[in-house]
Short mmCIF file of C-alpha atoms and ligand atoms in Angstrom, two decimals:
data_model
loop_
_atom_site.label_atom_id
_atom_site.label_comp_id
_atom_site.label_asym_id
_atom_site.label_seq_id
_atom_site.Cartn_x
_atom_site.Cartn_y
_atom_site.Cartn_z
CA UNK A 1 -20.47 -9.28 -9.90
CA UNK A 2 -21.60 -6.34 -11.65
CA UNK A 3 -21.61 -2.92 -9.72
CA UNK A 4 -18.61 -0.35 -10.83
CA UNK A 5 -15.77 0.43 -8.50
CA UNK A 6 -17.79 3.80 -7.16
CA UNK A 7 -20.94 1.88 -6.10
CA UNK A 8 -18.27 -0.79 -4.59
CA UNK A 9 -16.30 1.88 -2.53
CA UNK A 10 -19.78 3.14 -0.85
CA UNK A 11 -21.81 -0.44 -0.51
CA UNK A 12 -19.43 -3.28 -2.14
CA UNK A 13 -20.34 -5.70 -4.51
CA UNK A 14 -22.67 -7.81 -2.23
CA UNK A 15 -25.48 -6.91 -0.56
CA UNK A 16 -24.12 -5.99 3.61
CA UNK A 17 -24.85 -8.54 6.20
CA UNK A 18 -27.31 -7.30 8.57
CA UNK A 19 -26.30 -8.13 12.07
CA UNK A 20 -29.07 -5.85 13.88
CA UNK A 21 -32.40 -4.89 12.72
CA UNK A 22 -32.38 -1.42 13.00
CA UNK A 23 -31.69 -0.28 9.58
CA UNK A 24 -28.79 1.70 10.40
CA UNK A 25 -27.26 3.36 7.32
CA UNK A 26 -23.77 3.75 8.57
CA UNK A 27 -22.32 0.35 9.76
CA UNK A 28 -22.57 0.04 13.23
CA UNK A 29 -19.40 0.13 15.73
CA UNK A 30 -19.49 -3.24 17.74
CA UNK A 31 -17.17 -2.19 20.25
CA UNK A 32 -17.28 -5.35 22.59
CA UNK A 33 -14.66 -8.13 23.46
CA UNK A 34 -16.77 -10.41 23.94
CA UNK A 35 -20.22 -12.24 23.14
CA UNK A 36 -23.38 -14.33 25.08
CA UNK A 37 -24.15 -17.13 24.15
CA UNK A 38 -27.71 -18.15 23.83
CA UNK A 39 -27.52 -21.71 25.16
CA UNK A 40 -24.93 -24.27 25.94
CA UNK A 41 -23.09 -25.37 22.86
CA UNK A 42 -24.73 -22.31 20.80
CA UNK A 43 -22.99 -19.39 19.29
CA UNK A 44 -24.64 -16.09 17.15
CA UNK A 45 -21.75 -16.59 15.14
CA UNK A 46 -19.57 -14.25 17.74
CA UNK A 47 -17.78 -15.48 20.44
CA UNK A 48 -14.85 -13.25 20.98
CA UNK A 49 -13.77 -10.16 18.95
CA UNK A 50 -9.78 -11.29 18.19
CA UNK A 51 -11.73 -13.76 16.56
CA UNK A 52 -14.90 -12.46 14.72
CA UNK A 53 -16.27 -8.57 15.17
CA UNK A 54 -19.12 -7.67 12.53
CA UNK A 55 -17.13 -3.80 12.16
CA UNK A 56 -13.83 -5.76 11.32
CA UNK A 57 -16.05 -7.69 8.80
CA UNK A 58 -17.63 -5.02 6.89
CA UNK A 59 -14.47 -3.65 5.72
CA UNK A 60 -12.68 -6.91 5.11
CA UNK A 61 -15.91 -7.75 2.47
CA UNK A 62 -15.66 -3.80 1.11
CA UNK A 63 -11.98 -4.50 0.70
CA UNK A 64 -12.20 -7.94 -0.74
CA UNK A 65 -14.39 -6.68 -3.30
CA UNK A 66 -12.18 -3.35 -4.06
CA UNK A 67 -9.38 -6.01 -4.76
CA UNK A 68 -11.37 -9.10 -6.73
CA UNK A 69 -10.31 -11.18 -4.26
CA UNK A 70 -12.28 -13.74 -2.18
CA UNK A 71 -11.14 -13.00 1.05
CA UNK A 72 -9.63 -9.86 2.81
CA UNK A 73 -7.91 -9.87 6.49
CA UNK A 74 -8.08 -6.54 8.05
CA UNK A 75 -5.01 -5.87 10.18
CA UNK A 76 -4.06 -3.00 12.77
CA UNK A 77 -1.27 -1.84 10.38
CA UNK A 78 0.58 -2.50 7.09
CA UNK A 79 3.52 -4.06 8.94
CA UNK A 80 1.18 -5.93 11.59
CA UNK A 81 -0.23 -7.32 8.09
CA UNK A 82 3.18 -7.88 6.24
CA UNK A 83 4.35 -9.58 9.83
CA UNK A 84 1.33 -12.22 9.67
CA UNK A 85 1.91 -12.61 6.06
CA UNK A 86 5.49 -14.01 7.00
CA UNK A 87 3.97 -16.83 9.39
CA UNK A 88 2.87 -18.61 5.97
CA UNK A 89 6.58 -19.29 5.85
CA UNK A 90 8.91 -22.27 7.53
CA UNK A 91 12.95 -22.34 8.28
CA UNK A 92 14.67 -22.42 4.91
CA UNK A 93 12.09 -20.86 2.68
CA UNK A 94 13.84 -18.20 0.29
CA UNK A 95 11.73 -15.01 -1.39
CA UNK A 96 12.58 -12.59 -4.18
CA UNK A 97 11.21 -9.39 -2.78
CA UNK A 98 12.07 -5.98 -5.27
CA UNK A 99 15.23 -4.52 -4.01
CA UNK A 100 13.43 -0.88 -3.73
CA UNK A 101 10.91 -1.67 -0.87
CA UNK A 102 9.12 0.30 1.78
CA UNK A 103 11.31 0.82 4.49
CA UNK A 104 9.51 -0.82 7.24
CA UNK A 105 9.00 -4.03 5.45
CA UNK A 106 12.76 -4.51 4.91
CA UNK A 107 13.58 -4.36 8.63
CA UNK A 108 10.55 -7.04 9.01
CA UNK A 109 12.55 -9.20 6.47
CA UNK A 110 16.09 -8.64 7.38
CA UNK A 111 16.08 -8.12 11.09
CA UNK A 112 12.59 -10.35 12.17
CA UNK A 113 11.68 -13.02 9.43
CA UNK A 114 15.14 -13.75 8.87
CA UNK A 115 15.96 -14.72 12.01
CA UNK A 116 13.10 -17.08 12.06
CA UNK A 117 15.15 -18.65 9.09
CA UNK A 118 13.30 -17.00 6.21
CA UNK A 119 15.86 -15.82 3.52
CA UNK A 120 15.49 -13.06 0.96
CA UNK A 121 17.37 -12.10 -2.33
CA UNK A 122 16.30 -8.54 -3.56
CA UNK A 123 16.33 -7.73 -7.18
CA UNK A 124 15.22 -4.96 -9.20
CA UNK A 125 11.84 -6.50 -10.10
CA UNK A 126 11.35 -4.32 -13.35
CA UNK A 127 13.94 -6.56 -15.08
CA UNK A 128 12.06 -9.98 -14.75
CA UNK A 129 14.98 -11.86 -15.99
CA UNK A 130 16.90 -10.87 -12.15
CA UNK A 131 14.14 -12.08 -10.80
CA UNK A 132 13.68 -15.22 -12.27
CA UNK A 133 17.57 -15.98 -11.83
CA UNK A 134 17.27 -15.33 -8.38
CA UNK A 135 14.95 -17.99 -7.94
CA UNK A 136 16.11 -21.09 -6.25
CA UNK A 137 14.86 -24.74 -4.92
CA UNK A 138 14.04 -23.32 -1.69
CA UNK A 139 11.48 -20.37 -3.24
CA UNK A 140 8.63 -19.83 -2.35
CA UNK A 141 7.25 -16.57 -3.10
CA UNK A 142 7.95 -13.66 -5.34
CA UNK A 143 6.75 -10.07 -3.49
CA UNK A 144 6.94 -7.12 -4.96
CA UNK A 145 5.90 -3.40 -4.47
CA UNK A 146 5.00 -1.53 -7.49
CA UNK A 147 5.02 1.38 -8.16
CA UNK A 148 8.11 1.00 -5.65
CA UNK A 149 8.86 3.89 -3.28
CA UNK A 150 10.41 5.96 -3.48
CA UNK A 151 11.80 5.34 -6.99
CA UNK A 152 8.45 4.56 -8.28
CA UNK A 153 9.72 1.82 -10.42
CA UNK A 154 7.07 -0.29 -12.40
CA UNK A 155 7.35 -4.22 -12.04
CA UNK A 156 5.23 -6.22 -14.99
CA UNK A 157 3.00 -8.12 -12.76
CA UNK A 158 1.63 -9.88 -15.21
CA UNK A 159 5.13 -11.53 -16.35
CA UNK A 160 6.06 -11.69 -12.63
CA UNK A 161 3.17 -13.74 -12.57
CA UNK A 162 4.49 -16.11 -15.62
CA UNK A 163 7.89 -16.87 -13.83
CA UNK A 164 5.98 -17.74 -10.88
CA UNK A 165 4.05 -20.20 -12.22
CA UNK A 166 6.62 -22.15 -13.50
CA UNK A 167 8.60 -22.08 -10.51
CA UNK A 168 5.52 -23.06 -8.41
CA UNK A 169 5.46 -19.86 -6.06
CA UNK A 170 3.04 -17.67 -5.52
CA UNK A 171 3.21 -13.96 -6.23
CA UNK A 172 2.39 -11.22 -3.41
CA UNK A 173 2.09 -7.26 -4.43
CA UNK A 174 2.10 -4.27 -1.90
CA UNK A 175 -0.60 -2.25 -3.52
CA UNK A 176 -0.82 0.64 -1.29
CA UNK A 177 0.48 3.32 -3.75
CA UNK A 178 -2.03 2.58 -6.44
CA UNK A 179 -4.65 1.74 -4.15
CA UNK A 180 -7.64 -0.78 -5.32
CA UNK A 181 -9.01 2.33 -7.62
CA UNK A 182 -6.05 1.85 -9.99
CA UNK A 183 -4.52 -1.07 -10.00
CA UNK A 184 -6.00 -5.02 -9.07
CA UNK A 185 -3.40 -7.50 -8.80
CA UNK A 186 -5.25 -10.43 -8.19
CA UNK A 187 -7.12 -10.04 -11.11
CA UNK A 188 -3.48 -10.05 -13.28
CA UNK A 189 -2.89 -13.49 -11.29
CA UNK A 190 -1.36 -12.39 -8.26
CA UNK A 191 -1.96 -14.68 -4.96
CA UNK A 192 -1.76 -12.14 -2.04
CA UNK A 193 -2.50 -8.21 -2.23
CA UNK A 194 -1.42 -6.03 0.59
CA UNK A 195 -2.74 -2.62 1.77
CA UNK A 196 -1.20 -0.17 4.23
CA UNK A 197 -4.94 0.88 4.85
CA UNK A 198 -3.07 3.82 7.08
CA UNK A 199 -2.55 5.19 3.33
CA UNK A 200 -4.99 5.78 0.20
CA UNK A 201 -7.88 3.63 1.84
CA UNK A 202 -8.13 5.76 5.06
CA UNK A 203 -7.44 8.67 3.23
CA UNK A 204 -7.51 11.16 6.26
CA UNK A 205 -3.98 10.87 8.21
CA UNK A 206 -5.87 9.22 11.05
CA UNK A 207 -5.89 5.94 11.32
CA UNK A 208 -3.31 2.95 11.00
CA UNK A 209 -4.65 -0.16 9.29
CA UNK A 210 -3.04 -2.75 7.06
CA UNK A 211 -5.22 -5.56 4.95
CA UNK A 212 -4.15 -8.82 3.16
CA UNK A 213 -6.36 -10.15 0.21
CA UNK A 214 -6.59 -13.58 -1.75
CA UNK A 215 -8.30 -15.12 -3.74
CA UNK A 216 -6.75 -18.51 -3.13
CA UNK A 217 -9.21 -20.61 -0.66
CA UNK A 218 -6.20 -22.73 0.69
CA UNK A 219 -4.45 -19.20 1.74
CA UNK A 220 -7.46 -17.61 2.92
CA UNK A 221 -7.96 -20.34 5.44
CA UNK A 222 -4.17 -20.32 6.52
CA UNK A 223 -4.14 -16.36 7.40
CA UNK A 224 -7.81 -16.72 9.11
CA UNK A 225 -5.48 -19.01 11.59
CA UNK A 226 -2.64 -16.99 11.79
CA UNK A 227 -5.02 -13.78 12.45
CA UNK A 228 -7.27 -15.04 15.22
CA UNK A 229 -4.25 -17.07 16.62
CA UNK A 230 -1.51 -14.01 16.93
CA UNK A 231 -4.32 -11.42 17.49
CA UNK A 232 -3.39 -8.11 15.22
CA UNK A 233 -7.34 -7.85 13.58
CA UNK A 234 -8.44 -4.38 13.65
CA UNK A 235 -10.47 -2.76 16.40
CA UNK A 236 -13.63 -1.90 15.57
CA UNK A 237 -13.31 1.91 15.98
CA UNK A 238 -10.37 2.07 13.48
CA UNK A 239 -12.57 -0.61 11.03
CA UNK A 240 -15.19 2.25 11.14
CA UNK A 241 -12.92 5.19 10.08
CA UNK A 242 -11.27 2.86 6.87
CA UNK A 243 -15.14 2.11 5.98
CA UNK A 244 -16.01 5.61 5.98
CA UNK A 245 -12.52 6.36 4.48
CA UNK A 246 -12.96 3.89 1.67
CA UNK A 247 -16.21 5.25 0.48
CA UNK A 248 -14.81 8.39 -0.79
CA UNK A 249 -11.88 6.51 -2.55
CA UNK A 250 -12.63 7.17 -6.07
CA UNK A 251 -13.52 11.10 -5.86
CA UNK A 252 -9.70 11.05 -4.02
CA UNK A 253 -7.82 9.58 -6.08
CA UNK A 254 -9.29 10.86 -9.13
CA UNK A 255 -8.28 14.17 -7.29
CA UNK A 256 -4.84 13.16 -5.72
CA UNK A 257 -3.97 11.88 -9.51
CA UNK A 258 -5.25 15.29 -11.34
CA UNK A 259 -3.51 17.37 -8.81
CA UNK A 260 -0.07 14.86 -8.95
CA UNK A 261 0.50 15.01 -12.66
CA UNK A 262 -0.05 18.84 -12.43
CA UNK A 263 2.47 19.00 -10.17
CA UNK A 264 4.96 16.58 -11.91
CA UNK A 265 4.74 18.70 -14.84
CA UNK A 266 5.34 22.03 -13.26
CA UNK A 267 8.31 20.45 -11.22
CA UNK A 268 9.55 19.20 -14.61
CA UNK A 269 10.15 22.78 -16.09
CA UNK A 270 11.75 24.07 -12.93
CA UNK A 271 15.49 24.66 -13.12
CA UNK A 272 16.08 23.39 -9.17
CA UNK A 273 14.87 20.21 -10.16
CA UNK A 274 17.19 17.56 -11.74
CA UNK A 275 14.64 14.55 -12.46
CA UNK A 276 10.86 13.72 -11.74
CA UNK A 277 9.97 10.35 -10.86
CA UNK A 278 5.95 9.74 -11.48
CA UNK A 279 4.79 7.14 -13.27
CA UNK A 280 2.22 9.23 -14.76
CA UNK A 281 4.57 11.10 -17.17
CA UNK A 282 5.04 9.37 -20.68
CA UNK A 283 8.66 9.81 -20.14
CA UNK A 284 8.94 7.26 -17.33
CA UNK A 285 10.63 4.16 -18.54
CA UNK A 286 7.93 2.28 -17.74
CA UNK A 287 5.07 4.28 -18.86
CA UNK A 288 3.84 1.34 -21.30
CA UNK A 289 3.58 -1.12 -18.47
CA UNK A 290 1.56 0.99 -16.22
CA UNK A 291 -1.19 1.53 -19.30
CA UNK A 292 -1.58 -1.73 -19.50
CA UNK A 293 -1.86 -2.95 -16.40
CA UNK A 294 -3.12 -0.09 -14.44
CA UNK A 295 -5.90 2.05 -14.75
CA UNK A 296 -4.42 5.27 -13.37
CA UNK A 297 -0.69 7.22 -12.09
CA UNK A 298 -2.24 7.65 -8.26
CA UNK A 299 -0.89 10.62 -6.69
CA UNK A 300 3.12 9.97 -5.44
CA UNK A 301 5.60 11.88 -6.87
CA UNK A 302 9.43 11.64 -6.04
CA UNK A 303 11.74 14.15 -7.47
CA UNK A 304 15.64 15.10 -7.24
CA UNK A 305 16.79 18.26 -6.84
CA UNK A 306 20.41 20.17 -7.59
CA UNK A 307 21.28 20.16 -4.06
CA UNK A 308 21.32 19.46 -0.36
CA UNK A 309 20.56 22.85 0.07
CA UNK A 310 17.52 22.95 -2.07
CA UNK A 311 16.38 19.87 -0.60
CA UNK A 312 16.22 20.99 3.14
CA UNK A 313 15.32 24.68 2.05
CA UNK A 314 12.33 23.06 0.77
CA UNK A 315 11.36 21.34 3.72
CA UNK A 316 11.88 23.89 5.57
CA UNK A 317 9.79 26.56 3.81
CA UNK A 318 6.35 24.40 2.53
CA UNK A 319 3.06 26.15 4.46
CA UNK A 320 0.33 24.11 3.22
CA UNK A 321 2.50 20.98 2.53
CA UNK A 322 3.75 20.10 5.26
CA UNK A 323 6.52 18.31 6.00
CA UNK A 324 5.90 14.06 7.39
CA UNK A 325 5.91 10.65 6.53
CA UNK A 326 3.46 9.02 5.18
CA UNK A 327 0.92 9.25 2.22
CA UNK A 328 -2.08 8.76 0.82
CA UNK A 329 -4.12 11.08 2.63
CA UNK A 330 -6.12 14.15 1.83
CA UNK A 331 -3.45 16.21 3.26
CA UNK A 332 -0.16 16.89 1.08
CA UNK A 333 2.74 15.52 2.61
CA UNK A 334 6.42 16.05 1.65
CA UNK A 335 9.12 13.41 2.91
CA UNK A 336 13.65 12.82 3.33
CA UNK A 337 13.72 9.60 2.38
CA UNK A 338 17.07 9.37 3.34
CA UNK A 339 16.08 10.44 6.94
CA UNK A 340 12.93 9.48 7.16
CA UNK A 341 10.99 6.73 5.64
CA UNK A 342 14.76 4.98 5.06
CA UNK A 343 16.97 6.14 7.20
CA UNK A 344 17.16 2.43 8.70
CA UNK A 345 18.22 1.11 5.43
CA UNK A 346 22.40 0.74 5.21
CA UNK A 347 24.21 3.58 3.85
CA UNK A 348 25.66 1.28 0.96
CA UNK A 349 21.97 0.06 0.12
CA UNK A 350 20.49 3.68 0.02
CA UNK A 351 23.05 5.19 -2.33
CA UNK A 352 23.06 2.40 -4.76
CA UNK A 353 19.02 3.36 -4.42
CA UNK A 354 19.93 7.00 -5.16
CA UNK A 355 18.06 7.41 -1.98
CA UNK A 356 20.38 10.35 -1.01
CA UNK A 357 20.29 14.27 0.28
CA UNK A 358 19.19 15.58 -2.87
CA UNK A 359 16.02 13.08 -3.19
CA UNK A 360 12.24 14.16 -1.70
CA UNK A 361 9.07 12.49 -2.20
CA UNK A 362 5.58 13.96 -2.53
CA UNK A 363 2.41 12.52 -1.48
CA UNK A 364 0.17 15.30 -3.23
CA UNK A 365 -2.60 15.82 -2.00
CA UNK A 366 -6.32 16.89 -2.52
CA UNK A 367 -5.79 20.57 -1.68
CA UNK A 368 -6.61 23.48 -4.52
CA UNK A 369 -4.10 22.90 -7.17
CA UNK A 370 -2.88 26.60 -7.42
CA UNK A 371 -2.18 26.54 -3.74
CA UNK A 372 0.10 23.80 -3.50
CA UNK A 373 1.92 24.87 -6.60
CA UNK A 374 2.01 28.24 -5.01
CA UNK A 375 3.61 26.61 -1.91
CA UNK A 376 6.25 24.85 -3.80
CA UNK A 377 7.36 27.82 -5.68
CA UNK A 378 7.64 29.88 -2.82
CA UNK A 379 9.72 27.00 -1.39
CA UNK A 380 12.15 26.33 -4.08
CA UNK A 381 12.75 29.59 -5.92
C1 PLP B 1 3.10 2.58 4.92
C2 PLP B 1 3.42 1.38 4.09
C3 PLP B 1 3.51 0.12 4.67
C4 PLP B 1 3.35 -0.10 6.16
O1 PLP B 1 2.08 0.21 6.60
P1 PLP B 1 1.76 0.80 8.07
O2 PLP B 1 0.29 0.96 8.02
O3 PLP B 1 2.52 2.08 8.21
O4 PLP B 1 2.21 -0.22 9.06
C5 PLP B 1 3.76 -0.96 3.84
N1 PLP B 1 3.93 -0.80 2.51
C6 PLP B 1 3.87 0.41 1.93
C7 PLP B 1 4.07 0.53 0.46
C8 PLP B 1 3.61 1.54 2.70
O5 PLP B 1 3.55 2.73 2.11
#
């Protein structure tokens, strides 16, 4: 262990194993399904791609070394990784997950998971003491998202990780909006880490991917099974673009975080905007938790403006932002949760989330900054 996170985004932390002998720079693509064998009863190693591919492998080591962990599962989405994740789960078992969670993984939990008798109690995970009286006999994990979207509410990992201890469950945190370059759960005692690789680690709006990390031997071994026995690994074309992706990660989010708290700040003095949500501002309540246990704001910004109006005239009028789901990628994105990324949740759920008409989320991007303010003045005033 020794190289900085740059050096680990380009080469990782240990040196690459060679599987051919050409010297290729780039990582190879080893698009086949299947292997030969050299003899009866012998293997290379490679027997049947579901099961081991040497592309899939490079980027679960890269990863697994972006996240500290010993042990990264490369998946062919977030959810496809979130959906395995559950399978380390029986009938009966109870989770606290953070009541403010990506959209998608709620309708895993409530319609899928829970009727294969998993059951989940959702608490606002920035107040630890809801989440430690949620805990019951039956717990087994706590997961949380944090920053959580699109509130971007800060959870203390670090004390999520005290309560879990002494309830004997493990902790699991959705890192995507931070991304490996800012924040390392494991290393603040977290069991699991999760990636939508579709997001920060791609980086380019191209590619779906999704990644689960440990550094718990006993787990590792448990989601190798689960992965080569339900078959969602990543294909080796799409294990090639988050490689190349990831080894640009640093210059990006350096960039998407300069160009995000630029933008929070302008939208902050504008008089069409009501509130700012980034977790890069020292007025967020949690401000003092992110310092310490992050290493950077990453580049998601949601902000409420005075009206319905407002809202959809913005949407409506961005150039260079353009209006989509999603995040994380070079390109700036502007989002309705309420229609989009959320619209699944119940109505009830959403407005006691202040997900409503007035509420729009930013994924800034790494465009010039005075463009993309340009943009959003032309769209709100
Ligand atoms: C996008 C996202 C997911 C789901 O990932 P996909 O790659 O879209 O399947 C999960 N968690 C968070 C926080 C996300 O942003």
């Amino acid at each position: 262990m020794g190289y900085k996170i740059q050096t680990i985004c380009v080469q990782g932390e240990n040196a690459r194993k060679e599987v051919d002998n050409t010297g290729s720079i780039s990582f190879p693509i080893y698009q086949t399904a299947a292997y030969a064998h050299p003899a009866v009863g012998q293997s290379t190693g490679y027997d049947y791609s579901r099961l081991q591919n040497p592309t899939r492998e490079e980027v679960e080591r890269i990863v697994a070394d972006l996240e500290k962990g010993i042990d990264a599962l490369a998946f062919t989405s977030g959810m496809a990784a979130i959906a395995a994740l559950m399978e380390l789960f029986r009938p009966g078992d109870h989770i606290v997950a953070t009541d403010d969670l990506y959209g998608g993984t709620i309708r895993v939990f409530d319609n899928i998971s829970h009727k294969n008798g998993l059951h989940f109690t959702y608490v606002d995970s920035s107040n630890e003491e809801l989440v430690e009286q949620a805990i019951n006999s039956n717990t087994k994990a706590i997961y949380i998202e944090t920053p959580t979207n699109p509130n971007m509410k800060v959870t203390d990992i670090t004390k999520i990780v005290e309560i879990a201890k002494k309830h004997a469950c493990i902790v699991i945190v959705d890192n995507t909006f931070l991304s490996p370059y800012f924040q390392n759960p494991l290393v603040l005692g977290a069991d699991i880490v999760i990636h939508s690789g579709t997001k920060y680690l791609g980086g380019h709006n191209d590619t779906l991917a999704g990644f689960l990390v440990t550094n718990r031997y006993g787990i590792s071994e448990q989601l190798r099974y689960i992965i080569k026995s339900t078959g969602a690994g990543l294909s080796p074309f799409d294990s090639w673009l988050i490689l190349r992706g990831i080894k640009t990660l640093a210059l990006r989010m350096e960039m998407h975080q300069k160009n995000a708290l630029t933008v929070a700040k302008w939208l902050s003095k504008e008089s069409k905007v009501v509130e700012v949500f980034y977790i890069g501002l020292p007025t967020h309540p949690s401000f003092e938790t992110t310092l310490k246990q992050s290493k950077g704001y990453g580049g998601m910004i949601s902000f409420r403006v005075d009206s319905e109006v407002t809202a959809i005239r913005i949407l409506e009028k961005v150039k260079l932002i353009r209006f989509a789901e999603s995040l994380g990628g070079v390109e700036s994105l502007i989002t309705y949760p309420m229609y989009q990324t959320h619209a699944d949740l119940p109505i009830e759920t959403r407005k006691a989330q202040g997900i409503d008409e007035t509420l729009l989320r930013m994924s800034v991007g790494i465009e010039d900054i005075d463009d993309l303010i340009s943009d959003l003045n032309q769209a709100i005033n």
